[in-house]
Short mmCIF file of C-alpha atoms and ligand atoms in Angstrom, two decimals:
data_model
loop_
_atom_site.label_atom_id
_atom_site.label_comp_id
_atom_site.label_asym_id
_atom_site.label_seq_id
_atom_site.Cartn_x
_atom_site.Cartn_y
_atom_site.Cartn_z
CA UNK Z 1353 0.55 0.59 -0.26
CA UNK Z 1354 1.12 3.12 -1.34
CA UNK Z 1355 1.78 6.03 1.71
CA UNK Z 1356 2.08 9.39 0.14
CA UNK Z 1357 4.71 11.74 2.78
CA UNK Z 1358 2.72 14.78 4.23
CA UNK Z 1359 5.47 16.37 2.88
CA UNK Z 1360 5.78 15.07 -0.66
CA UNK Z 1361 1.78 15.57 -0.37
CA UNK Z 1362 2.52 19.92 0.22
CA UNK Z 1363 5.22 19.32 -2.60
CA UNK Z 1364 2.88 17.59 -5.18
CA UNK Z 1365 -0.16 20.48 -3.64
CA UNK Z 1366 1.46 23.60 -4.54
CA UNK Z 1367 4.01 22.80 -7.23
CA UNK Z 1368 1.23 22.43 -9.61
CA UNK Z 1369 3.12 19.53 -12.09
CA UNK Z 1370 5.95 21.99 -11.14
CA UNK Z 1371 9.64 20.40 -10.85
CA UNK Z 1372 10.47 23.48 -8.19
CA UNK Z 1373 8.71 25.30 -5.79
CA UNK Z 1374 9.65 29.14 -5.74
CA UNK Z 1375 10.15 29.76 -2.79
CA UNK Z 1376 7.52 32.87 -3.62
CA UNK Z 1377 5.50 30.62 -4.95
CA UNK Z 1378 4.45 29.60 -1.37
CA UNK Z 1379 4.56 32.14 0.45
CA UNK Z 1380 2.29 34.13 -1.81
CA UNK Z 1381 0.30 30.47 -1.18
CA UNK Z 1382 0.59 30.31 2.16
CA UNK Z 1383 -0.93 34.16 2.11
CA UNK Z 1384 -4.39 32.69 1.11
CA UNK Z 1385 -4.80 30.38 2.86
CA UNK Z 1386 -4.95 32.87 5.59
CA UNK Z 1387 -2.13 32.37 6.98
CA UNK Z 1388 0.60 35.42 7.45
CA UNK Z 1389 4.71 34.75 6.97
CA UNK Z 1390 5.24 36.32 9.98
CA UNK Z 1391 2.36 33.75 12.37
CA UNK Z 1392 5.16 32.86 15.53
CA UNK Z 1393 3.15 29.01 15.10
CA UNK Z 1394 5.67 29.30 11.66
CA UNK Z 1395 8.20 31.50 12.42
CA UNK Z 1396 11.26 27.14 12.35
CA UNK Z 1397 9.42 26.97 9.00
CA UNK Z 1398 9.82 30.44 8.17
CA UNK Z 1399 13.78 30.45 9.13
CA UNK Z 1400 14.23 28.23 6.99
CA UNK Z 1401 13.21 29.24 4.18
CA UNK Z 1402 15.40 31.84 4.78
CA UNK Z 1403 18.50 30.14 5.45
CA UNK Z 1404 18.51 27.58 1.88
CA UNK Z 1405 16.61 29.50 -0.23
CA UNK Z 1406 19.63 31.09 0.10
CA UNK Z 1407 22.12 28.21 -0.60
CA UNK Z 1408 20.34 28.25 -4.29
CA UNK Z 1409 21.16 29.47 -7.59
CA UNK Z 1410 17.16 29.90 -8.58
CA UNK Z 1411 15.60 30.62 -5.59
CA UNK Z 1412 13.20 27.65 -6.33
CA UNK Z 1413 12.88 25.07 -3.28
CA UNK Z 1414 13.09 21.76 -4.32
CA UNK Z 1415 10.97 18.65 -3.20
CA UNK Z 1416 14.02 17.91 -1.08
CA UNK Z 1417 14.60 21.67 0.00
CA UNK Z 1418 10.92 22.45 0.49
CA UNK Z 1419 9.72 19.13 2.61
CA UNK Z 1420 13.15 20.07 4.62
CA UNK Z 1421 11.67 23.07 4.69
CA UNK Z 1422 8.32 22.81 6.31
CA UNK Z 1423 9.05 19.76 8.04
CA UNK Z 1424 8.62 21.48 11.16
CA UNK Z 1425 5.61 22.68 10.40
CA UNK Z 1426 3.91 20.52 8.80
CA UNK Z 1427 0.54 20.19 11.12
CA UNK Z 1428 0.03 23.48 10.33
CA UNK Z 1429 0.85 23.82 7.14
CA UNK Z 1430 -1.05 20.32 6.02
CA UNK Z 1431 -4.43 21.57 7.96
CA UNK Z 1432 -4.24 25.80 6.03
CA UNK Z 1433 -3.39 23.60 2.18
CA UNK Z 1434 -6.08 20.83 2.65
CA UNK Z 1435 -8.67 23.81 3.55
CA UNK Z 1436 -8.80 22.29 6.72
CA UNK Z 1437 -9.87 25.97 8.17
CA UNK Z 1438 -12.99 27.09 10.52
CA UNK Z 1439 -13.18 28.96 6.69
CA UNK Z 1440 -11.93 27.00 4.05
CA UNK Z 1441 -11.97 29.56 2.27
CA UNK Z 1442 -10.28 31.92 2.43
CA UNK Z 1443 -9.99 33.92 -0.78
CA UNK Z 1444 -13.24 34.37 -1.36
CA UNK Z 1445 -14.37 35.09 1.78
CA UNK Z 1446 -12.22 37.67 1.95
CA UNK Z 1447 -13.41 39.86 -0.90
CA UNK Z 1448 -16.68 40.48 -0.05
CA UNK Z 1449 -15.51 41.30 3.79
CA UNK Z 1450 -13.72 44.15 1.51
CA UNK Z 1451 -17.06 44.87 -0.71
CA UNK Z 1452 -18.71 45.06 3.05
CA UNK Z 1453 -16.08 47.63 4.61
CA UNK Z 1454 -16.66 49.84 1.47
CA UNK Z 1455 -20.46 49.69 1.77
CA UNK Z 1456 -19.70 50.92 4.91
CA UNK Z 1457 -17.05 53.55 3.83
CA UNK Z 1458 -19.27 55.70 2.08
CA UNK Z 1459 -21.41 56.08 5.28
CA UNK Z 1460 -20.22 60.10 6.10
CA UNK Z 1461 -22.58 60.64 9.02
CA UNK Z 1462 -21.18 60.79 12.83
CA UNK Z 1463 -19.37 62.74 15.64
CA UNK Z 1464 -15.30 62.07 16.66
CA UNK Z 1465 -15.71 62.09 20.64
CA UNK Z 1466 -13.54 65.89 21.06
CA UNK Z 1467 -14.49 66.07 24.64
CA UNK Z 1468 -9.67 65.48 24.70
CA UNK Z 1469 -8.36 66.91 22.75
CA UNK Z 1470 -6.04 63.23 22.35
CA UNK Z 1471 -10.34 61.90 20.66
CA UNK Z 1472 -10.37 64.86 18.57
CA UNK Z 1473 -8.40 65.13 16.44
CA UNK Z 1474 -8.73 61.98 14.58
CA UNK Z 1475 -9.50 62.47 11.36
CA UNK Z 1476 -13.38 61.69 10.94
CA UNK Z 1477 -12.30 59.59 7.85
CA UNK Z 1478 -10.39 56.40 8.62
CA UNK Z 1479 -12.01 53.21 9.21
CA UNK Z 1480 -10.34 50.01 9.46
CA UNK Z 1481 -11.44 46.22 9.71
CA UNK Z 1482 -9.11 43.62 10.88
CA UNK Z 1483 -10.04 39.94 11.48
CA UNK Z 1484 -8.72 37.42 12.44
CA UNK Z 1485 -10.19 33.28 12.89
CA UNK Z 1486 -9.47 30.48 15.80
CA UNK Z 1487 -7.34 29.50 12.82
CA UNK Z 1488 -5.24 32.60 12.81
CA UNK Z 1489 -6.52 33.41 9.38
CA UNK Z 1490 -5.60 37.14 8.84
CA UNK Z 1491 -7.06 39.36 7.08
CA UNK Z 1492 -7.03 42.84 6.47
CA UNK Z 1493 -8.74 46.01 5.15
CA UNK Z 1494 -8.09 49.69 5.40
CA UNK Z 1495 -6.20 52.07 8.04
CA UNK Z 1496 -5.35 49.11 10.66
CA UNK Z 1497 -2.16 49.70 11.50
CA UNK Z 1498 -3.04 53.08 13.23
CA UNK Z 1499 -2.83 53.11 17.43
CA UNK Z 1500 -6.07 54.50 18.69
CA UNK Z 1501 -7.24 54.25 22.63
CA UNK Z 1502 -9.27 51.36 23.37
CA UNK Z 1503 -12.04 53.21 26.11
CA UNK Z 1504 -14.42 51.23 26.73
CA UNK Z 1505 -13.14 48.53 24.01
CA UNK Z 1506 -10.61 47.51 27.65
CA UNK Z 1507 -13.55 46.83 29.80
CA UNK Z 1508 -14.39 42.89 28.22
CA UNK Z 1509 -10.65 42.14 28.70
CA UNK Z 1510 -10.32 42.75 32.81
CA UNK Z 1511 -14.13 42.35 33.25
CA UNK Z 1512 -12.70 38.75 31.61
CA UNK Z 1513 -9.45 38.80 33.50
CA UNK Z 1514 -11.33 39.56 36.21
CA UNK Z 1515 -13.19 36.77 36.35
CA UNK Z 1516 -10.05 33.69 34.78
CA UNK Z 1517 -8.24 35.53 38.36
CA UNK Z 1518 -10.79 35.13 41.15
CA UNK Z 1519 -13.94 32.98 39.21
CA UNK Z 1520 -17.26 34.89 38.64
CA UNK Z 1521 -18.82 34.10 42.27
CA UNK Z 1522 -16.50 35.87 43.51
CA UNK Z 1523 -16.81 38.61 40.76
CA UNK Z 1524 -20.56 38.47 40.70
CA UNK Z 1525 -20.67 39.90 44.48
CA UNK Z 1526 -19.53 42.97 43.48
CA UNK Z 1527 -20.75 43.89 40.00
CA UNK Z 1528 -24.83 42.72 38.49
CA UNK Z 1529 -25.70 40.68 35.47
CA UNK Z 1530 -27.95 43.10 33.88
CA UNK Z 1531 -28.29 45.63 31.42
CA UNK Z 1532 -28.37 49.08 32.76
CA UNK Z 1533 -32.42 50.56 30.47
CA UNK Z 1534 -29.52 53.75 31.87
CA UNK Z 1535 -26.08 56.06 29.86
CA UNK Z 1536 -22.75 54.40 30.97
CA UNK Z 1537 -21.48 56.62 32.81
CA UNK Z 1538 -24.72 57.07 34.78
CA UNK Z 1539 -24.43 57.77 38.85
CA UNK Z 1540 -26.25 54.75 39.50
CA UNK Z 1541 -26.51 51.50 41.40
CA UNK Z 1542 -28.66 48.70 41.24
CA UNK Z 1543 -31.04 47.77 44.15
CA UNK Z 1544 -28.62 45.56 46.05
CA UNK Z 1545 -26.36 48.78 45.29
CA UNK Z 1546 -24.02 46.30 43.03
CA UNK Z 1547 -23.11 48.98 39.79
CA UNK Z 1548 -25.58 47.08 36.99
CA UNK Z 1549 -22.91 45.14 35.58
CA UNK Z 1550 -18.47 45.05 33.56
CA UNK Z 1551 -19.90 46.90 31.18
CA UNK Z 1552 -20.55 50.34 32.15
CA UNK Z 1553 -18.28 52.32 34.11
CA UNK Z 1554 -19.44 52.10 36.93
CA UNK Z 1555 -19.31 47.83 37.11
CA UNK Z 1556 -15.46 48.47 34.86
CA UNK Z 1557 -13.80 50.85 38.08
CA UNK Z 1558 -15.27 48.05 41.10
CA UNK Z 1559 -13.82 45.83 37.58
CA UNK Z 1560 -10.49 47.40 38.26
CA UNK Z 1561 -9.96 46.57 41.57
CA UNK Z 1562 -9.86 42.85 40.97
CA UNK Z 1563 -7.51 42.80 38.40
CA UNK Z 1564 -3.20 42.98 38.63
CA UNK Z 1565 -1.44 41.58 36.02
CA UNK Z 1566 -1.20 43.85 32.86
CA UNK Z 1567 0.80 40.94 30.25
CA UNK Z 1568 -2.17 39.64 30.34
CA UNK Z 1569 -3.07 42.22 26.83
CA UNK Z 1570 -0.22 41.40 25.54
CA UNK Z 1571 -0.76 38.03 26.32
CA UNK Z 1572 -4.40 38.54 24.38
CA UNK Z 1573 -2.97 39.62 21.58
CA UNK Z 1574 -0.40 37.56 20.65
CA UNK Z 1575 2.65 39.86 21.04
CA UNK Z 1576 1.22 42.26 18.74
CA UNK Z 1577 1.35 45.60 18.91
CA UNK Z 1578 -0.22 47.37 23.00
CA UNK Z 1579 1.24 50.50 23.55
CA UNK Z 1580 -0.28 53.01 26.20
CA UNK Z 1581 -0.82 57.10 25.64
CA UNK Z 1582 0.06 58.44 28.17
CA UNK Z 1583 -1.97 61.68 27.68
CA UNK Z 1584 -4.69 60.29 27.01
CA UNK Z 1585 -4.49 58.65 30.39
CA UNK Z 1586 -3.46 62.74 31.61
CA UNK Z 1587 -6.47 64.17 30.36
CA UNK Z 1588 -8.91 60.74 31.19
CA UNK Z 1589 -7.77 62.45 34.60
CA UNK Z 1590 -8.02 65.62 34.44
CA UNK Z 1591 -12.16 65.33 33.50
CA UNK Z 1592 -13.28 62.46 34.84
CA UNK Z 1593 -15.51 64.45 37.31
CA UNK Z 1594 -17.84 61.97 36.17
CA UNK Z 1595 -15.54 58.93 36.96
CA UNK Z 1596 -15.09 59.37 40.00
CA UNK Z 1597 -17.89 60.92 41.19
CA UNK Z 1598 -18.84 57.18 40.50
CA UNK Z 1599 -16.08 56.15 41.71
CA UNK Z 1600 -17.11 58.67 44.78
CA UNK Z 1601 -20.63 56.62 45.05
CA UNK Z 1602 -18.90 53.09 44.37
CA UNK Z 1603 -17.67 53.48 47.31
CA UNK Z 1604 -19.52 55.20 49.56
CA UNK Z 1605 -22.05 52.20 49.08
CA UNK Z 1606 -19.41 49.49 50.04
CA UNK Z 1607 -18.49 48.33 46.13
CA UNK Z 1608 -14.95 48.10 46.40
CA UNK Z 1609 -13.01 45.23 47.67
CA UNK Z 1610 -12.12 45.60 51.64
CA UNK Z 1611 -9.11 48.19 52.09
CA UNK Z 1612 -9.85 49.20 47.90
CA UNK Z 1613 -8.02 52.92 47.59
CA UNK Z 1614 -10.36 54.72 45.33
CA UNK Z 1615 -8.51 57.19 43.57
CA UNK Z 1616 -5.41 54.80 42.96
CA UNK Z 1617 -8.31 52.53 41.21
CA UNK Z 1618 -9.29 55.15 39.32
CA UNK Z 1619 -6.41 56.31 37.60
CA UNK Z 1620 -6.37 52.37 36.89
CA UNK Z 1621 -9.65 52.82 34.66
CA UNK Z 1622 -8.34 56.32 32.85
CA UNK Z 1623 -5.23 53.43 32.43
CA UNK Z 1624 -6.62 51.10 30.99
CA UNK Z 1625 -8.42 53.13 28.80
CA UNK Z 1626 -5.52 54.96 28.05
CA UNK Z 1627 -4.58 51.35 26.31
CA UNK Z 1628 -3.35 51.49 22.65
CA UNK Z 1629 -3.97 48.65 19.83
CA UNK Z 1630 -4.28 48.49 16.38
CA UNK Z 1631 -7.54 48.07 14.56
CA UNK Z 1632 -5.32 44.48 14.00
CA UNK Z 1633 -3.03 43.44 17.47
CA UNK Z 1634 -7.32 43.92 18.49
CA UNK Z 1635 -8.11 41.58 16.39
CA UNK Z 1636 -6.17 39.34 17.59
CA UNK Z 1637 -8.03 40.14 21.68
CA UNK Z 1638 -10.77 39.49 19.87
CA UNK Z 1639 -10.19 35.99 18.74
CA UNK Z 1640 -8.15 35.25 21.58
CA UNK Z 1641 -12.40 35.45 23.06
CA UNK Z 1642 -13.70 33.64 19.76
CA UNK Z 1643 -11.45 31.50 20.87
CA UNK Z 1644 -12.31 30.15 24.26
CA UNK Z 1645 -9.36 32.47 25.72
CA UNK Z 1646 -6.46 30.60 23.96
CA UNK Z 1647 -4.68 32.44 21.38
CA UNK Z 1648 -5.13 31.56 17.97
CA UNK Z 1649 -0.96 33.06 16.50
CA UNK Z 1650 0.15 31.69 19.69
CA UNK Z 1651 -1.38 28.27 21.49
CA UNK Z 1652 -1.41 30.37 24.56
CA UNK Z 1653 -3.47 29.52 26.97
CA UNK Z 1654 -4.14 32.92 28.64
CA UNK Z 1655 -7.96 33.22 29.71
CA UNK Z 1656 -9.65 29.76 31.19
CA UNK Z 1657 -13.22 28.81 28.79
CA UNK Z 1658 -15.39 30.13 32.00
CA UNK Z 1659 -13.26 33.50 31.87
CA UNK Z 1660 -14.95 33.90 28.72
CA UNK Z 1661 -18.12 33.16 28.75
CA UNK Z 1662 -19.01 34.54 31.26
CA UNK Z 1663 -17.82 38.00 28.62
CA UNK Z 1664 -19.12 37.00 25.91
CA UNK Z 1665 -22.87 36.67 27.44
CA UNK Z 1666 -22.39 40.20 28.94
CA UNK Z 1667 -21.34 41.75 26.24
CA UNK Z 1668 -24.28 40.22 24.03
CA UNK Z 1669 -25.88 41.76 26.58
CA UNK Z 1670 -25.21 45.16 27.78
CA UNK Z 1671 -21.70 45.99 25.60
CA UNK Z 1672 -23.27 48.95 23.28
CA UNK Z 1673 -24.29 50.58 25.70
CA UNK Z 1674 -27.77 52.52 24.85
CA UNK Z 1675 -28.10 50.21 21.89
CA UNK Z 1676 -27.60 46.60 23.53
CA UNK Z 1677 -30.93 44.70 23.65
CA UNK Z 1678 -31.41 46.18 19.28
CA UNK Z 1679 -27.54 44.98 18.66
CA UNK Z 1680 -28.54 42.04 20.14
CA UNK Z 1681 -31.51 41.12 18.30
CA UNK Z 1682 -30.31 42.51 14.03
CA UNK Z 1683 -26.49 41.57 15.32
CA UNK Z 1684 -26.76 38.53 17.90
CA UNK Z 1685 -22.95 38.81 18.38
CA UNK Z 1686 -21.29 39.78 21.68
CA UNK Z 1687 -19.19 42.56 20.16
CA UNK Z 1688 -17.76 45.94 22.85
CA UNK Z 1689 -17.38 49.43 21.83
CA UNK Z 1690 -15.65 52.10 22.76
CA UNK Z 1691 -15.26 56.38 22.75
CA UNK Z 1692 -12.49 55.80 20.20
CA UNK Z 1693 -15.05 54.45 17.43
CA UNK Z 1694 -14.14 50.89 18.67
CA UNK Z 1695 -15.79 48.01 17.90
CA UNK Z 1696 -14.36 44.73 19.26
CA UNK Z 1697 -17.16 41.62 17.94
CA UNK Z 1698 -16.40 38.41 18.51
CA UNK Z 1699 -18.39 35.13 16.30
CA UNK Z 1700 -17.29 32.81 18.56
CA UNK Z 1701 -15.84 30.07 18.10
CA UNK Z 1702 -15.14 31.03 14.20
CA UNK Z 1703 -13.48 35.09 13.98
CA UNK Z 1704 -12.86 37.90 16.03
CA UNK Z 1705 -12.83 41.28 14.35
CA UNK Z 1706 -12.91 44.91 15.38
CA UNK Z 1707 -14.53 47.36 13.22
CA UNK Z 1708 -12.13 50.83 14.41
CA UNK Z 1709 -13.58 53.84 13.33
CA UNK Z 1710 -14.01 56.97 15.45
CA UNK Z 1711 -17.34 59.08 14.42
CA UNK Z 1712 -19.65 58.06 16.49
CA UNK Z 1713 -23.26 58.44 16.41
CA UNK Z 1714 -25.76 59.57 19.63
CA UNK Z 1715 -25.08 56.21 21.42
CA UNK Z 1716 -21.77 56.49 21.55
CA UNK Z 1717 -21.10 53.98 18.36
CA UNK Z 1718 -19.30 53.85 15.80
CA UNK Z 1719 -21.21 54.76 12.79
CA UNK Z 1720 -18.63 52.83 10.30
CA UNK Z 1721 -18.95 50.33 11.93
CA UNK Z 1722 -22.13 49.32 13.66
CA UNK Z 1723 -23.10 49.14 10.21
CA UNK Z 1724 -20.70 46.36 8.60
CA UNK Z 1725 -21.48 44.64 12.52
CA UNK Z 1726 -24.81 44.70 10.70
CA UNK Z 1727 -23.67 43.88 7.40
CA UNK Z 1728 -21.41 41.28 7.76
CA UNK Z 1729 -24.56 39.51 9.65
CA UNK Z 1730 -27.66 40.29 7.53
CA UNK Z 1731 -24.87 38.53 4.65
CA UNK Z 1732 -23.42 35.22 6.33
CA UNK Z 1733 -25.35 33.40 9.19
CA UNK Z 1734 -23.96 33.98 12.49
CA UNK Z 1735 -26.68 35.95 13.57
CA UNK Z 1736 -26.79 33.36 17.41
CA UNK Z 1737 -29.65 32.51 15.99
CA UNK Z 1738 -30.21 32.08 12.71
CA UNK Z 1739 -30.83 27.94 12.28
CA UNK Z 1740 -27.43 26.98 10.31
CA UNK Z 1741 -29.12 23.76 8.67
CA UNK Z 1742 -32.48 24.97 7.32
CA UNK Z 1743 -31.42 28.64 6.87
CA UNK Z 1744 -29.60 27.47 3.59
CA UNK Z 1745 -30.15 31.94 2.20
CA UNK Z 1746 -27.67 33.34 3.94
CA UNK Z 1747 -23.77 32.24 2.94
CA UNK Z 1748 -21.86 30.22 5.78
CA UNK Z 1749 -18.06 30.56 5.65
CA UNK Z 1750 -17.22 27.90 7.57
CA UNK Z 1751 -16.11 24.28 7.10
CA UNK Z 1752 -18.47 22.16 8.76
CA UNK Z 1753 -15.61 21.02 11.35
CA UNK Z 1754 -12.58 18.75 10.31
CA UNK Z 1755 -13.91 16.85 14.15
CA UNK Z 1756 -17.40 16.77 12.69
CA UNK Z 1757 -16.21 14.81 10.07
CA UNK Z 1758 -14.77 12.30 12.57
CA UNK Z 1759 -17.29 11.83 14.33
CA UNK Z 1760 -20.16 11.05 11.77
CA UNK Z 1761 -17.49 8.58 9.80
CA UNK Z 1762 -17.59 6.85 13.19
CA UNK Z 1763 -21.72 7.01 14.61
CA UNK Z 1764 -21.41 5.40 10.85
CA UNK Z 1765 -19.84 2.18 11.51
CA UNK Z 1766 -20.44 1.76 14.50
CA UNK Z 1767 -24.10 1.53 14.30
CA UNK Z 1768 -22.66 -0.16 10.88
CA UNK Z 1769 -21.01 -2.54 13.69
CA UNK Z 1770 -23.69 -3.18 16.20
CA UNK Z 1771 -26.48 -3.89 13.39
CA UNK Z 1772 -28.65 -0.41 14.61
CA UNK Z 1773 -30.66 -0.21 11.62
CA UNK Z 1774 -32.90 2.87 13.36
CA UNK Z 1775 -29.92 4.61 14.16
CA UNK Z 1776 -28.41 4.98 10.39
CA UNK Z 1777 -32.28 5.83 9.17
CA UNK Z 1778 -31.79 8.88 11.22
CA UNK Z 1779 -28.39 9.23 8.69
CA UNK Z 1780 -29.03 9.09 5.26
CA UNK Z 1781 -32.45 11.27 6.53
CA UNK Z 1782 -29.89 14.40 7.80
CA UNK Z 1783 -27.96 13.45 4.80
CA UNK Z 1784 -24.66 12.37 5.81
CA UNK Z 1785 -23.07 10.10 3.72
CA UNK Z 1786 -23.27 6.74 3.00
CA UNK Z 1787 -20.05 5.67 1.96
CA UNK Z 1788 -17.85 8.28 4.00
CA UNK Z 1789 -14.07 5.58 5.39
CA UNK Z 1790 -12.21 6.43 8.12
CA UNK Z 1791 -8.38 6.11 8.59
CA UNK Z 1792 -8.94 1.96 7.22
CA UNK Z 1793 -10.90 2.75 3.85
CA UNK Z 1794 -13.47 0.76 5.64
CA UNK Z 1795 -17.76 1.75 4.89
CA UNK Z 1796 -20.32 0.92 6.43
CA UNK Z 1797 -21.31 -2.35 4.47
CA UNK Z 1798 -17.23 -3.59 4.82
CA UNK Z 1799 -17.65 -3.67 8.79
CA UNK Z 1800 -21.90 -5.09 8.25
CA UNK Z 1801 -21.31 -7.76 6.01
CA UNK Z 1802 -18.29 -8.76 8.04
CA UNK Z 1803 -20.79 -8.68 11.03
CA UNK Z 1804 -23.16 -10.18 9.04
CA UNK Z 1805 -25.80 -7.62 9.33
CA UNK Z 1806 -28.01 -9.09 6.49
CA UNK Z 1807 -30.05 -6.00 7.30
CA UNK Z 1808 -28.34 -3.24 6.99
CA UNK Z 1809 -26.56 -4.65 4.32
CA UNK Z 1810 -29.95 -4.28 2.70
CA UNK Z 1811 -30.56 -0.94 3.96
CA UNK Z 1812 -26.80 0.34 2.26
CA UNK Z 1813 -28.12 -1.04 -0.65
CA UNK Z 1814 -31.37 -0.80 -1.46
CA UNK Z 1815 -32.24 2.30 0.50
CA UNK Z 1816 -28.72 4.35 0.70
CA UNK Z 1817 -27.84 2.82 -2.71
CA UNK Z 1818 -23.61 2.88 -1.52
CA UNK Z 1819 -21.41 1.15 -4.02
CA UNK Z 1820 -21.52 -2.29 -3.35
CA UNK Z 1821 -18.52 -3.23 -4.47
CA UNK Z 1822 -15.50 -0.31 -2.32
CA UNK Z 1823 -12.75 -1.31 -1.67
CA UNK Z 1824 -10.48 -1.31 1.51
CA UNK Z 1825 -7.30 -0.35 2.29
CA UNK Z 1826 -5.83 -4.36 1.76
CA UNK Z 1827 -8.53 -4.65 -0.87
CA UNK Z 1828 -11.27 -5.72 0.31
CA UNK Z 1829 -14.52 -5.66 -0.43
CA UNK Z 1830 -17.68 -6.59 1.52
CA UNK Z 1831 -18.47 -9.54 -0.34
CA UNK Z 1832 -15.03 -10.69 0.08
CA UNK Z 1833 -16.15 -9.88 4.26
CA UNK Z 1834 -19.33 -11.75 4.19
CA UNK Z 1835 -17.79 -14.72 3.14
CA UNK Z 1836 -14.62 -15.02 4.79
CA UNK Z 1837 -16.77 -14.78 8.66
CA UNK Z 1838 -18.91 -17.18 6.37
CA UNK Z 1839 -21.92 -15.05 6.36
CA UNK Z 1840 -23.90 -16.64 3.85
CA UNK Z 1841 -27.56 -14.85 4.25
CA UNK Z 1842 -24.66 -11.89 3.61
CA UNK Z 1843 -23.12 -13.17 0.74
CA UNK Z 1844 -26.82 -13.97 -0.83
CA UNK Z 1845 -28.16 -10.68 -0.48
CA UNK Z 1846 -25.05 -8.91 -1.78
CA UNK Z 1847 -25.01 -11.20 -4.50
CA UNK Z 1848 -28.26 -10.95 -5.85
CA UNK Z 1849 -27.57 -6.95 -5.81
CA UNK Z 1850 -24.91 -7.10 -6.75
CA UNK Z 1851 -26.46 -8.98 -10.19
CA UNK Z 1852 -29.93 -5.80 -10.54
CA UNK Z 1853 -26.79 -2.99 -10.07
CA UNK Z 1854 -26.26 -0.03 -11.93
CA UNK Z 1855 -25.12 3.35 -10.34
CA UNK Z 1856 -27.59 6.33 -9.97
CA UNK Z 1857 -26.17 8.39 -12.82
CA UNK Z 1858 -29.43 10.34 -14.20
CA UNK Z 1859 -30.34 13.30 -12.71
CA UNK Z 1860 -33.33 10.54 -13.03
CA UNK Z 1861 -31.32 7.17 -11.15
CA UNK Z 1862 -31.33 10.12 -7.33
CA UNK Z 1863 -34.87 11.54 -7.60
CA UNK Z 1864 -35.74 7.91 -8.03
CA UNK Z 1865 -32.71 6.28 -5.55
CA UNK Z 1866 -34.47 8.63 -3.17
CA UNK Z 1867 -38.19 7.82 -3.62
CA UNK Z 1868 -36.49 4.73 -2.87
CA UNK Z 1869 -35.35 5.93 0.58
CA UNK Z 1870 -38.02 7.54 1.19
CA UNK Z 1871 -40.13 4.58 0.72
CA UNK Z 1872 -37.87 1.69 2.98
CA UNK Z 1873 -37.51 4.79 5.81
N1 LIG U 2969 -12.52 57.16 29.54
C1 LIG U 2969 -14.33 57.38 29.14
C2 LIG U 2969 -14.55 56.93 30.10
O1 LIG U 2969 -15.20 55.92 31.43
C3 LIG U 2969 -15.62 57.26 27.24
C4 LIG U 2969 -15.14 55.35 27.69
C5 LIG U 2969 -16.29 54.88 25.92
O2 LIG U 2969 -17.49 54.80 26.45
O3 LIG U 2969 -15.58 54.26 25.44
O4 LIG U 2969 -15.99 57.62 31.34
#
């Protein structure tokens, strides 16, 4: 039996019939999968590539050299080129995203925040969208390298850190979980004298008193740009009368853990608002939230899955100022916006997105950002309550997860092994591929024949019209199995069927096969 090694497979995939692969051809092909050559997970490969190319006369790699370069990152590279990432057709997905970007770019409404000069100086024309999938596929369009302050976009991050460090129960001794129904900086507590939730200022200030570590931010962003605007910090403090008022009110109502220095906490709060990111680096932060707390590009576990789930829940209900309810209704995704014009958007288990454009609508959300989020969900079935099976009108850029396929083969073969015809009926009805093969190229029919389950064999042949003579990796057919294990009834079924079998090729044949299936079910 011939087995092709992954390195060879990759070579043949990229070489397209040529003897050698030019280095730039490899990096171009790599980028089309969504991976960046600067991805920390590809460090070994890229270093080796650089060194190896120098030793060649033409900058091209033969099979041997190519394998040498890719071998240390072969798993990730194979996944990428075999389209095993969460967005398999990344190029066409990016083209769609660019269209949405252009559409929102033409919007001109809104006001740039001007309560401090550091915000007022931004041009209203700035507009950027960056995304990072849970597999670390990156796409970025517009002014994605301009630093801006997270402002309120930091609130979910520090809440996640607080829950990561202390657990949900402890954090919520101090802070509620309910939308406030009031402006984000209102001087107001809930009936238990706690801030309503960690996404409004009062809750975020209390949350600040619960966290210590700052290098979380770097880890969240996979070590991409995270800076600090001291000027913004100073201005926030000078113009922060309302936040001081909230601080004193919280102190009076004993909202902080015992021994908290309230004014020091306020300073820390203003500092956290003044953390700088770029659209690109923030998209990695969002992707870490989309990926259960694991940074997609470093693979590091930054936050506990529990803390991320809590954070996404509260972003969903409270993240968009007084537009939160409507955003949850129309977009149906967890998000948090900030006064600098950022919207940190999470498509759980798929990707993180940062939208950034300074002009804000009356409720304080980025005008272009809101447009993009709305358009995204009308195009793709990313709304939390979009039905993935029956809502075919929208695009589903996700692949059916690799794990899911493995699971379905296992379920299928197990049902065949145990003779569970009713399970097989259900699989057939949910349009499972009944001819799927396991790693030994064995089908359900092989297994059922070997086990002597005549009813299953008949169902697979007559109702599902599976190929009656598939060969496994030793070249055996279901008939060979039935003979080998002495299941004479199965041999008879297979032989009788074989004499009349013709594969359904025309659409009419397929239709009649389907009718047949209906009848038998
Ligand atoms: N830094 C300002 C504050 O805490 C604005 C935060 C925001 O909503 O982005 O009041």
